[in-house]
Amino acid sequence: VAFSLIVGACAPAAVPAPVVAVPTEAPKATVAVVIVPSNTPKPTPVPALPVEIVYWDHFDASIQKEALAQTEAYNGLQTAVKVLEQGFPAEFSLPVWVDPKTGPDIASLGTGQVWDLSSQGALVALDTLAGFKEATSNIPADILKSLTADDGHVYAIPYVGSAVMMAYNKKLFTEAGISAPPATWSEALVACKKLSNKAKGQFGWTFGNWGLYGGDWWMPLFHFDDYYMNASGDRAWVTKTGDVHLTDTPAAKITLEFFKAIGDAGCTPRATDLDFPALFKQGKVGMADMLPVLAGGLDEAEYGLAPLPVPDSMVGTHANSDAGFGNFAIFARSEHPTETFDFLTWLVKDPDRAVERIVGTSRLPVRTDVETNEKIQAALAGDWVVKSFAAEVPFGRGNLPLSNQQAVYL
């Protein structure tokens, strides 16, 4: 026991365990949610304003009316874009057309105007926009090629066109022993001589459209480019850089020689004050090169229409002619080229638009399916003249880079 006490006395004193303070959790605050009734209505989302694009269509009142109807139809199909249809301005000058405040987003232009404006950077290269291939899938490839600029871009898409055809008098053909319209230049010269009868005041062949253009002496040259085009292998006598080749190329020389041979044969009138289309319809002309507007009203029982003859070296090929295309172009000033191109595509792609132009203003569509589309054929069925010219439009070309053709001739 004594030993135990001694050991116990000598043992170190026990160290008390530390006391750790445990924090107590503060009581959670109670949040009272008070719903206050309000008479203020919830804000109504403000609809996005539609994109506005300006469309210059034409200077002709009947075409403006047609374009307005199409514009209203497009605006009714969607709400994202509002197209503002406006008439063609009386003045054609670069400042008017490209003014960022007053110029259009899209306009219908002649081919010469396309070359003028695109060369000055005023138009959008349409082939750089998404959907270009789809938009032009119904445009004849050769026509699109003829509208391709030297820089390789396409600045406009044709939607209406024309053609020059040879109209002929069936009765006079029979009397002269001619069984079919001439297909070559040499055949045309022979036919011209056979059809000419000075004693009766009858001409074999006439060129020019004096009844339409008022008797300007230079009008026969209007058709020079059609014959030059075929002699030159589908090239224009005026280049896009402004070089004129009326006389200094092989194609120009054989074309002028052909016209001279017709003049020397005395089978075409040299006077410039005659109304050739009227003479033709009076039975005083055997053959006449004509535009659709001049051939209107011809009786199919009395008259025929044929493609222009081609040089003898090109026998078997189909003649081309200057088509006078109407083309849609988008201006570089446009702040909405994508939306504008969507509208352009709707105008050129849908066959219903082509039908509306045929029925409303007798304008001929530039499409590969003119002779196969049932809607288009139905629209053309009532007029053999319009139907004949419509079949020729795919052979039209837009390679004459002139906005003022008369000025060059003068």
GROMACS .gro file of C-alpha atoms in nm:
model
  410
    1VAL     CA    1   0.000   0.000   0.000
    2ALA     CA    2   0.289   0.228   0.099
    3PHE     CA    3   0.454   0.145  -0.229
    4SER     CA    4   0.140   0.225  -0.418
    5LEU     CA    5   0.108   0.555  -0.240
    6ILE     CA    6   0.466   0.641  -0.319
    7VAL     CA    7   0.419   0.557  -0.688
    8GLY     CA    8   0.097   0.741  -0.695
    9ALA     CA    9   0.256   1.042  -0.537
   10CYS     CA   10   0.543   1.043  -0.782
   11ALA     CA   11   0.314   1.009  -1.095
   12PRO     CA   12   0.253   1.327  -1.295
   13ALA     CA   13  -0.069   1.505  -1.242
   14ALA     CA   14  -0.340   1.438  -1.506
   15VAL     CA   15  -0.377   1.715  -1.772
   16PRO     CA   16  -0.735   1.820  -1.810
   17ALA     CA   17  -0.886   1.792  -2.165
   18PRO     CA   18  -0.924   2.123  -2.344
   19VAL     CA   19  -1.265   2.266  -2.362
   20VAL     CA   20  -1.368   2.341  -2.725
   21ALA     CA   21  -1.635   2.604  -2.772
   22VAL     CA   22  -1.899   2.492  -3.022
   23PRO     CA   23  -2.069   2.787  -3.189
   24THR     CA   24  -2.437   2.787  -3.171
   25GLU     CA   25  -2.630   2.837  -3.502
   26ALA     CA   26  -2.803   3.173  -3.528
   27PRO     CA   27  -3.172   3.146  -3.576
   28LYS     CA   28  -3.281   3.173  -3.944
   29ALA     CA   29  -3.454   3.493  -4.039
   30THR     CA   30  -3.810   3.458  -4.147
   31VAL     CA   31  -3.886   3.625  -4.485
   32ALA     CA   32  -4.239   3.731  -4.533
   33VAL     CA   33  -4.359   3.729  -4.898
   34VAL     CA   34  -4.625   3.984  -4.953
   35ILE     CA   35  -4.817   3.973  -5.287
   36VAL     CA   36  -4.930   4.317  -5.379
   37PRO     CA   37  -5.204   4.319  -5.640
   38SER     CA   38  -5.133   4.550  -5.937
   39ASN     CA   39  -5.354   4.692  -6.209
   40THR     CA   40  -5.055   4.762  -6.439
   41PRO     CA   41  -5.078   4.536  -6.751
   42LYS     CA   42  -4.782   4.330  -6.855
   43PRO     CA   43  -4.575   4.495  -7.131
   44THR     CA   44  -4.664   4.375  -7.483
   45PRO     CA   45  -4.362   4.269  -7.692
   46VAL     CA   46  -4.298   4.520  -7.971
   47PRO     CA   47  -4.294   4.340  -8.306
   48ALA     CA   48  -3.983   4.388  -8.517
   49LEU     CA   49  -4.033   4.634  -8.800
   50PRO     CA   50  -4.012   4.477  -9.147
   51VAL     CA   51  -3.710   4.542  -9.362
   52GLU     CA   52  -3.800   4.787  -9.638
   53ILE     CA   53  -3.654   4.756  -9.985
   54VAL     CA   54  -3.718   4.988 -10.278
   55TYR     CA   55  -3.804   4.836 -10.617
   56TRP     CA   56  -3.780   5.042 -10.939
   57ASP     CA   57  -3.961   4.844 -11.207
   58HIS     CA   58  -4.032   5.032 -11.532
   59PHE     CA   59  -4.139   5.359 -11.692
   60ASP     CA   60  -4.436   5.201 -11.874
   61ALA     CA   61  -4.764   5.242 -11.684
   62SER     CA   62  -4.901   4.896 -11.770
   63ILE     CA   63  -4.580   4.728 -11.654
   64GLN     CA   64  -4.582   4.937 -11.338
   65LYS     CA   65  -4.934   4.817 -11.266
   66GLU     CA   66  -4.825   4.456 -11.315
   67ALA     CA   67  -4.518   4.504 -11.095
   68LEU     CA   68  -4.727   4.663 -10.821
   69ALA     CA   69  -4.962   4.364 -10.815
   70GLN     CA   70  -4.667   4.126 -10.786
   71THR     CA   71  -4.512   4.338 -10.511
   72GLU     CA   72  -4.834   4.337 -10.312
   73ALA     CA   73  -4.857   3.960 -10.351
   74TYR     CA   74  -4.503   3.917 -10.217
   75ASN     CA   75  -4.571   4.147  -9.924
   76GLY     CA   76  -4.877   3.939  -9.844
   77LEU     CA   77  -4.675   3.616  -9.828
   78GLN     CA   78  -4.452   3.726  -9.539
   79THR     CA   79  -4.407   4.005  -9.286
   80ALA     CA   80  -4.028   4.025  -9.256
   81VAL     CA   81  -3.981   4.233  -9.571
   82LYS     CA   82  -4.187   4.514  -9.717
   83VAL     CA   83  -4.117   4.592 -10.081
   84LEU     CA   84  -4.190   4.946 -10.193
   85GLU     CA   85  -4.269   4.948 -10.565
   86GLN     CA   86  -4.181   5.269 -10.747
   87GLY     CA   87  -4.185   5.369 -11.110
   88PHE     CA   88  -3.876   5.401 -11.321
   89PRO     CA   89  -3.715   5.746 -11.292
   90ALA     CA   90  -3.728   5.968 -11.597
   91GLU     CA   91  -3.359   6.049 -11.569
   92PHE     CA   92  -3.097   5.780 -11.607
   93SER     CA   93  -2.779   5.907 -11.451
   94LEU     CA   94  -2.542   5.739 -11.214
   95PRO     CA   95  -2.594   5.981 -10.921
   96VAL     CA   96  -2.971   5.932 -10.936
   97TRP     CA   97  -2.947   5.557 -10.931
   98VAL     CA   98  -2.686   5.506 -10.662
   99ASP     CA   99  -2.785   5.783 -10.419
  100PRO     CA  100  -2.795   5.611 -10.077
  101LYS     CA  101  -3.106   5.807  -9.981
  102THR     CA  102  -3.313   5.791 -10.298
  103GLY     CA  103  -3.170   5.507 -10.507
  104PRO     CA  104  -3.331   5.162 -10.526
  105ASP     CA  105  -3.235   4.832 -10.373
  106ILE     CA  106  -3.346   4.646 -10.686
  107ALA     CA  107  -3.435   4.761 -11.036
  108SER     CA  108  -3.519   4.628 -11.380
  109LEU     CA  109  -3.241   4.731 -11.619
  110GLY     CA  110  -3.157   4.697 -11.984
  111THR     CA  111  -2.839   4.506 -12.063
  112GLY     CA  112  -2.651   4.821 -12.159
  113GLN     CA  113  -2.745   4.981 -11.828
  114VAL     CA  114  -2.617   4.673 -11.646
  115TRP     CA  115  -2.277   4.712 -11.814
  116ASP     CA  116  -2.267   5.085 -11.738
  117LEU     CA  117  -2.352   5.049 -11.370
  118SER     CA  118  -2.152   4.735 -11.296
  119SER     CA  119  -1.837   4.885 -11.449
  120GLN     CA  120  -1.864   5.167 -11.196
  121GLY     CA  121  -1.912   4.937 -10.898
  122ALA     CA  122  -2.278   5.029 -10.854
  123LEU     CA  123  -2.418   4.674 -10.861
  124VAL     CA  124  -2.388   4.365 -10.643
  125ALA     CA  125  -2.219   4.058 -10.794
  126LEU     CA  126  -2.518   3.825 -10.765
  127ASP     CA  127  -2.313   3.510 -10.812
  128THR     CA  128  -2.150   3.581 -10.473
  129LEU     CA  129  -2.484   3.552 -10.291
  130ALA     CA  130  -2.618   3.233 -10.138
  131GLY     CA  131  -2.887   3.075 -10.355
  132PHE     CA  132  -2.757   3.210 -10.688
  133LYS     CA  133  -2.744   2.868 -10.855
  134GLU     CA  134  -3.098   2.790 -10.748
  135ALA     CA  135  -3.225   3.131 -10.861
  136THR     CA  136  -3.072   3.085 -11.209
  137SER     CA  137  -3.140   2.715 -11.257
  138ASN     CA  138  -3.411   2.791 -11.516
  139ILE     CA  139  -3.206   3.051 -11.707
  140PRO     CA  140  -3.049   2.920 -12.031
  141ALA     CA  141  -2.677   2.876 -11.970
  142ASP     CA  142  -2.574   3.053 -12.293
  143ILE     CA  143  -2.778   3.358 -12.199
  144LEU     CA  144  -2.627   3.372 -11.852
  145LYS     CA  145  -2.283   3.341 -12.010
  146SER     CA  146  -2.355   3.634 -12.243
  147LEU     CA  147  -2.443   3.843 -11.937
  148THR     CA  148  -2.123   3.755 -11.750
  149ALA     CA  149  -1.889   4.051 -11.707
  150ASP     CA  150  -1.520   4.044 -11.793
  151ASP     CA  151  -1.438   3.999 -11.424
  152GLY     CA  152  -1.628   3.670 -11.427
  153HIS     CA  153  -1.923   3.792 -11.219
  154VAL     CA  154  -2.292   3.811 -11.299
  155TYR     CA  155  -2.449   4.142 -11.200
  156ALA     CA  156  -2.803   4.085 -11.326
  157ILE     CA  157  -3.049   3.805 -11.392
  158PRO     CA  158  -3.267   3.827 -11.706
  159TYR     CA  159  -3.637   3.767 -11.660
  160VAL     CA  160  -3.797   3.887 -11.987
  161GLY     CA  161  -3.658   3.899 -12.336
  162SER     CA  162  -3.738   3.932 -12.700
  163ALA     CA  163  -3.604   3.814 -13.034
  164VAL     CA  164  -3.585   3.918 -13.395
  165MET     CA  165  -3.751   3.681 -13.642
  166MET     CA  166  -3.808   3.675 -14.014
  167ALA     CA  167  -4.175   3.722 -14.096
  168TYR     CA  168  -4.277   3.611 -14.445
  169ASN     CA  169  -4.580   3.633 -14.669
  170LYS     CA  170  -4.697   3.283 -14.758
  171LYS     CA  171  -4.886   3.392 -15.070
  172LEU     CA  172  -4.589   3.579 -15.213
  173PHE     CA  173  -4.365   3.284 -15.134
  174THR     CA  174  -4.593   3.051 -15.329
  175GLU     CA  175  -4.611   3.289 -15.625
  176ALA     CA  176  -4.229   3.313 -15.631
  177GLY     CA  177  -4.187   2.935 -15.609
  178ILE     CA  178  -4.025   2.946 -15.264
  179SER     CA  179  -4.121   2.643 -15.055
  180ALA     CA  180  -3.968   2.738 -14.722
  181PRO     CA  181  -3.815   3.041 -14.548
  182PRO     CA  182  -3.443   3.077 -14.619
  183ALA     CA  183  -3.208   2.918 -14.368
  184THR     CA  184  -2.880   3.069 -14.494
  185TRP     CA  185  -2.764   3.407 -14.621
  186SER     CA  186  -2.725   3.284 -14.978
  187GLU     CA  187  -3.076   3.138 -14.974
  188ALA     CA  188  -3.208   3.467 -14.833
  189LEU     CA  189  -3.042   3.665 -15.115
  190VAL     CA  190  -3.196   3.438 -15.379
  191ALA     CA  191  -3.538   3.464 -15.214
  192CYS     CA  192  -3.506   3.842 -15.190
  193LYS     CA  193  -3.449   3.868 -15.565
  194LYS     CA  194  -3.739   3.634 -15.646
  195LEU     CA  195  -3.980   3.824 -15.423
  196SER     CA  196  -3.889   4.168 -15.558
  197ASN     CA  197  -4.119   4.314 -15.823
  198LYS     CA  198  -4.055   4.679 -15.901
  199ALA     CA  199  -4.353   4.700 -16.138
  200LYS     CA  200  -4.585   4.616 -15.850
  201GLY     CA  201  -4.393   4.823 -15.600
  202GLN     CA  202  -4.307   4.500 -15.419
  203PHE     CA  203  -3.989   4.449 -15.216
  204GLY     CA  204  -3.823   4.120 -15.141
  205TRP     CA  205  -3.689   4.196 -14.793
  206THR     CA  206  -3.693   4.484 -14.547
  207PHE     CA  207  -3.490   4.561 -14.237
  208GLY     CA  208  -3.555   4.807 -13.962
  209ASN     CA  209  -3.860   4.908 -13.768
  210TRP     CA  210  -3.951   5.250 -13.900
  211GLY     CA  211  -4.311   5.212 -13.789
  212LEU     CA  212  -4.191   5.187 -13.432
  213TYR     CA  213  -3.895   5.424 -13.423
  214GLY     CA  214  -4.006   5.710 -13.645
  215GLY     CA  215  -3.795   5.671 -13.958
  216ASP     CA  216  -3.441   5.720 -13.830
  217TRP     CA  217  -3.190   5.641 -14.104
  218TRP     CA  218  -2.973   5.434 -13.871
  219MET     CA  219  -3.239   5.173 -13.797
  220PRO     CA  220  -3.108   4.915 -14.051
  221LEU     CA  221  -2.796   4.904 -13.836
  222PHE     CA  222  -3.016   4.794 -13.549
  223HIS     CA  223  -3.026   4.458 -13.726
  224PHE     CA  224  -2.660   4.465 -13.822
  225ASP     CA  225  -2.569   4.339 -13.476
  226ASP     CA  226  -2.796   4.033 -13.517
  227TYR     CA  227  -2.620   3.928 -13.836
  228TYR     CA  228  -2.277   4.021 -13.706
  229MET     CA  229  -2.346   3.815 -13.395
  230ASN     CA  230  -2.403   3.503 -13.603
  231ALA     CA  231  -2.108   3.570 -13.833
  232SER     CA  232  -1.869   3.627 -13.542
  233GLY     CA  233  -1.955   3.321 -13.337
  234ASP     CA  234  -2.182   3.494 -13.087
  235ARG     CA  235  -1.966   3.799 -13.021
  236ALA     CA  236  -2.072   4.162 -13.015
  237TRP     CA  237  -1.932   4.430 -13.245
  238VAL     CA  238  -1.886   4.659 -12.945
  239THR     CA  239  -1.672   4.526 -12.662
  240LYS     CA  240  -1.750   4.586 -12.297
  241THR     CA  241  -1.455   4.823 -12.286
  242GLY     CA  242  -1.608   5.037 -12.562
  243ASP     CA  243  -1.406   4.924 -12.865
  244VAL     CA  244  -1.616   4.944 -13.182
  245HIS     CA  245  -1.570   4.690 -13.462
  246LEU     CA  246  -1.822   4.791 -13.726
  247THR     CA  247  -1.579   4.743 -14.014
  248ASP     CA  248  -1.242   4.607 -13.904
  249THR     CA  249  -1.311   4.240 -13.831
  250PRO     CA  250  -1.372   3.946 -14.067
  251ALA     CA  251  -1.723   3.908 -13.928
  252ALA     CA  252  -1.799   4.275 -13.988
  253LYS     CA  253  -1.668   4.258 -14.344
  254ILE     CA  254  -1.875   3.957 -14.451
  255THR     CA  255  -2.183   4.102 -14.282
  256LEU     CA  256  -2.146   4.435 -14.460
  257GLU     CA  257  -2.079   4.254 -14.789
  258PHE     CA  258  -2.402   4.058 -14.740
  259PHE     CA  259  -2.604   4.375 -14.677
  260LYS     CA  260  -2.441   4.541 -14.976
  261ALA     CA  261  -2.531   4.246 -15.200
  262ILE     CA  262  -2.894   4.282 -15.097
  263GLY     CA  263  -2.884   4.654 -15.170
  264ASP     CA  264  -2.710   4.604 -15.506
  265ALA     CA  265  -2.975   4.349 -15.606
  266GLY     CA  266  -3.237   4.621 -15.566
  267CYS     CA  267  -3.466   4.393 -15.369
  268THR     CA  268  -3.480   4.606 -15.056
  269PRO     CA  269  -3.577   4.974 -15.038
  270ARG     CA  270  -3.313   5.234 -14.962
  271ALA     CA  271  -3.559   5.502 -14.850
  272THR     CA  272  -3.573   5.573 -14.479
  273ASP     CA  273  -3.917   5.729 -14.464
  274LEU     CA  274  -4.117   5.416 -14.538
  275ASP     CA  275  -4.320   5.230 -14.280
  276PHE     CA  276  -4.181   4.885 -14.353
  277PRO     CA  277  -4.405   4.688 -14.112
  278ALA     CA  278  -4.711   4.854 -14.266
  279LEU     CA  279  -4.590   4.769 -14.617
  280PHE     CA  280  -4.539   4.411 -14.511
  281LYS     CA  281  -4.892   4.383 -14.375
  282GLN     CA  282  -5.022   4.535 -14.700
  283GLY     CA  283  -4.867   4.251 -14.900
  284LYS     CA  284  -4.592   4.472 -15.050
  285VAL     CA  285  -4.298   4.291 -14.886
  286GLY     CA  286  -4.206   3.924 -14.903
  287MET     CA  287  -3.980   3.902 -14.596
  288ALA     CA  288  -3.929   4.137 -14.303
  289ASP     CA  289  -3.714   4.115 -13.993
  290MET     CA  290  -3.942   4.197 -13.703
  291LEU     CA  291  -3.973   4.231 -13.329
  292PRO     CA  292  -4.279   4.084 -13.150
  293VAL     CA  293  -4.445   4.424 -13.106
  294LEU     CA  294  -4.448   4.473 -13.485
  295ALA     CA  295  -4.557   4.122 -13.575
  296GLY     CA  296  -4.862   4.132 -13.349
  297GLY     CA  297  -5.190   4.066 -13.525
  298LEU     CA  298  -5.046   3.870 -13.817
  299ASP     CA  299  -5.283   3.602 -13.944
  300GLU     CA  300  -5.115   3.261 -13.932
  301ALA     CA  301  -5.302   3.157 -14.245
  302GLU     CA  302  -5.131   3.434 -14.442
  303TYR     CA  303  -4.796   3.477 -14.269
  304GLY     CA  304  -4.518   3.271 -14.118
  305LEU     CA  305  -4.234   3.334 -13.874
  306ALA     CA  306  -3.889   3.178 -13.893
  307PRO     CA  307  -3.548   3.220 -13.726
  308LEU     CA  308  -3.310   3.458 -13.898
  309PRO     CA  309  -3.089   3.302 -14.167
  310VAL     CA  310  -2.729   3.226 -14.073
  311PRO     CA  311  -2.404   3.253 -14.272
  312ASP     CA  312  -2.352   2.966 -14.512
  313SER     CA  313  -2.053   2.851 -14.307
  314MET     CA  314  -2.287   2.796 -14.013
  315VAL     CA  315  -2.558   2.601 -14.193
  316GLY     CA  316  -2.749   2.377 -13.952
  317THR     CA  317  -2.704   2.606 -13.652
  318HIS     CA  318  -2.976   2.812 -13.492
  319ALA     CA  319  -2.953   3.188 -13.532
  320ASN     CA  320  -2.909   3.416 -13.233
  321SER     CA  321  -3.039   3.770 -13.199
  322ASP     CA  322  -3.013   4.059 -12.959
  323ALA     CA  323  -3.283   3.978 -12.706
  324GLY     CA  324  -3.326   4.317 -12.542
  325PHE     CA  325  -3.338   4.152 -12.201
  326GLY     CA  326  -3.502   4.302 -11.899
  327ASN     CA  327  -3.273   4.218 -11.606
  328PHE     CA  328  -3.307   4.240 -11.230
  329ALA     CA  329  -3.005   4.386 -11.053
  330ILE     CA  330  -2.932   4.472 -10.691
  331PHE     CA  331  -2.758   4.798 -10.614
  332ALA     CA  332  -2.445   4.814 -10.402
  333ARG     CA  333  -2.608   5.090 -10.197
  334SER     CA  334  -2.862   4.838 -10.061
  335GLU     CA  335  -2.838   4.771  -9.689
  336HIS     CA  336  -3.037   4.450  -9.731
  337PRO     CA  337  -2.890   4.253 -10.023
  338THR     CA  338  -2.995   3.915  -9.881
  339GLU     CA  339  -3.360   4.009  -9.839
  340THR     CA  340  -3.355   4.183 -10.176
  341PHE     CA  341  -3.214   3.872 -10.344
  342ASP     CA  342  -3.490   3.662 -10.189
  343PHE     CA  343  -3.743   3.893 -10.356
  344LEU     CA  344  -3.549   3.880 -10.684
  345THR     CA  345  -3.550   3.500 -10.674
  346TRP     CA  346  -3.926   3.495 -10.622
  347LEU     CA  347  -3.969   3.723 -10.923
  348VAL     CA  348  -3.763   3.509 -11.163
  349LYS     CA  349  -3.806   3.155 -11.034
  350ASP     CA  350  -4.181   3.110 -10.996
  351PRO     CA  351  -4.349   3.025 -11.330
  352ASP     CA  352  -4.662   3.209 -11.212
  353ARG     CA  353  -4.471   3.537 -11.243
  354ALA     CA  354  -4.384   3.447 -11.603
  355VAL     CA  355  -4.750   3.374 -11.676
  356GLU     CA  356  -4.855   3.708 -11.528
  357ARG     CA  357  -4.614   3.892 -11.758
  358ILE     CA  358  -4.731   3.701 -12.067
  359VAL     CA  359  -5.098   3.761 -11.995
  360GLY     CA  360  -5.063   4.116 -11.863
  361THR     CA  361  -4.806   4.280 -12.088
  362SER     CA  362  -4.713   4.015 -12.351
  363ARG     CA  363  -4.357   4.005 -12.222
  364LEU     CA  364  -4.173   3.683 -12.294
  365PRO     CA  365  -4.002   3.481 -12.019
  366VAL     CA  366  -3.633   3.393 -12.016
  367ARG     CA  367  -3.657   3.030 -11.907
  368THR     CA  368  -3.546   2.686 -12.019
  369ASP     CA  369  -3.893   2.541 -11.964
  370VAL     CA  370  -4.096   2.772 -12.189
  371GLU     CA  371  -4.199   2.486 -12.417
  372THR     CA  372  -4.248   2.227 -12.141
  373ASN     CA  373  -4.410   2.415 -11.853
  374GLU     CA  374  -4.786   2.358 -11.873
  375LYS     CA  375  -4.879   2.692 -11.716
  376ILE     CA  376  -4.659   2.888 -11.955
  377GLN     CA  377  -4.778   2.694 -12.259
  378ALA     CA  378  -5.139   2.754 -12.160
  379ALA     CA  379  -5.072   3.127 -12.137
  380LEU     CA  380  -4.909   3.126 -12.483
  381ALA     CA  381  -5.172   2.909 -12.649
  382GLY     CA  382  -5.397   3.192 -12.761
  383ASP     CA  383  -5.143   3.386 -12.971
  384TRP     CA  384  -4.930   3.211 -13.230
  385VAL     CA  385  -4.706   3.516 -13.278
  386VAL     CA  386  -4.621   3.548 -12.909
  387LYS     CA  387  -4.572   3.172 -12.884
  388SER     CA  388  -4.333   3.173 -13.182
  389PHE     CA  389  -4.121   3.454 -13.040
  390ALA     CA  390  -4.123   3.294 -12.694
  391ALA     CA  391  -3.959   2.985 -12.843
  392GLU     CA  392  -3.682   3.207 -12.983
  393VAL     CA  393  -3.600   3.389 -12.658
  394PRO     CA  394  -3.360   3.114 -12.536
  395PHE     CA  395  -3.150   3.187 -12.845
  396GLY     CA  396  -3.132   3.555 -12.759
  397ARG     CA  397  -2.814   3.717 -12.637
  398GLY     CA  398  -2.733   4.015 -12.423
  399ASN     CA  399  -2.376   4.077 -12.529
  400LEU     CA  400  -2.417   4.425 -12.681
  401PRO     CA  401  -2.282   4.649 -12.402
  402LEU     CA  402  -2.463   4.968 -12.500
  403SER     CA  403  -2.713   5.180 -12.314
  404ASN     CA  404  -2.731   5.421 -12.611
  405GLN     CA  405  -2.699   5.222 -12.930
  406GLN     CA  406  -2.809   5.511 -13.152
  407ALA     CA  407  -2.523   5.731 -13.030
  408VAL     CA  408  -2.264   5.478 -13.149
  409TYR     CA  409  -2.425   5.449 -13.491
  410LEU     CA  410  -2.440   5.826 -13.532
   0.00000   0.00000   0.00000
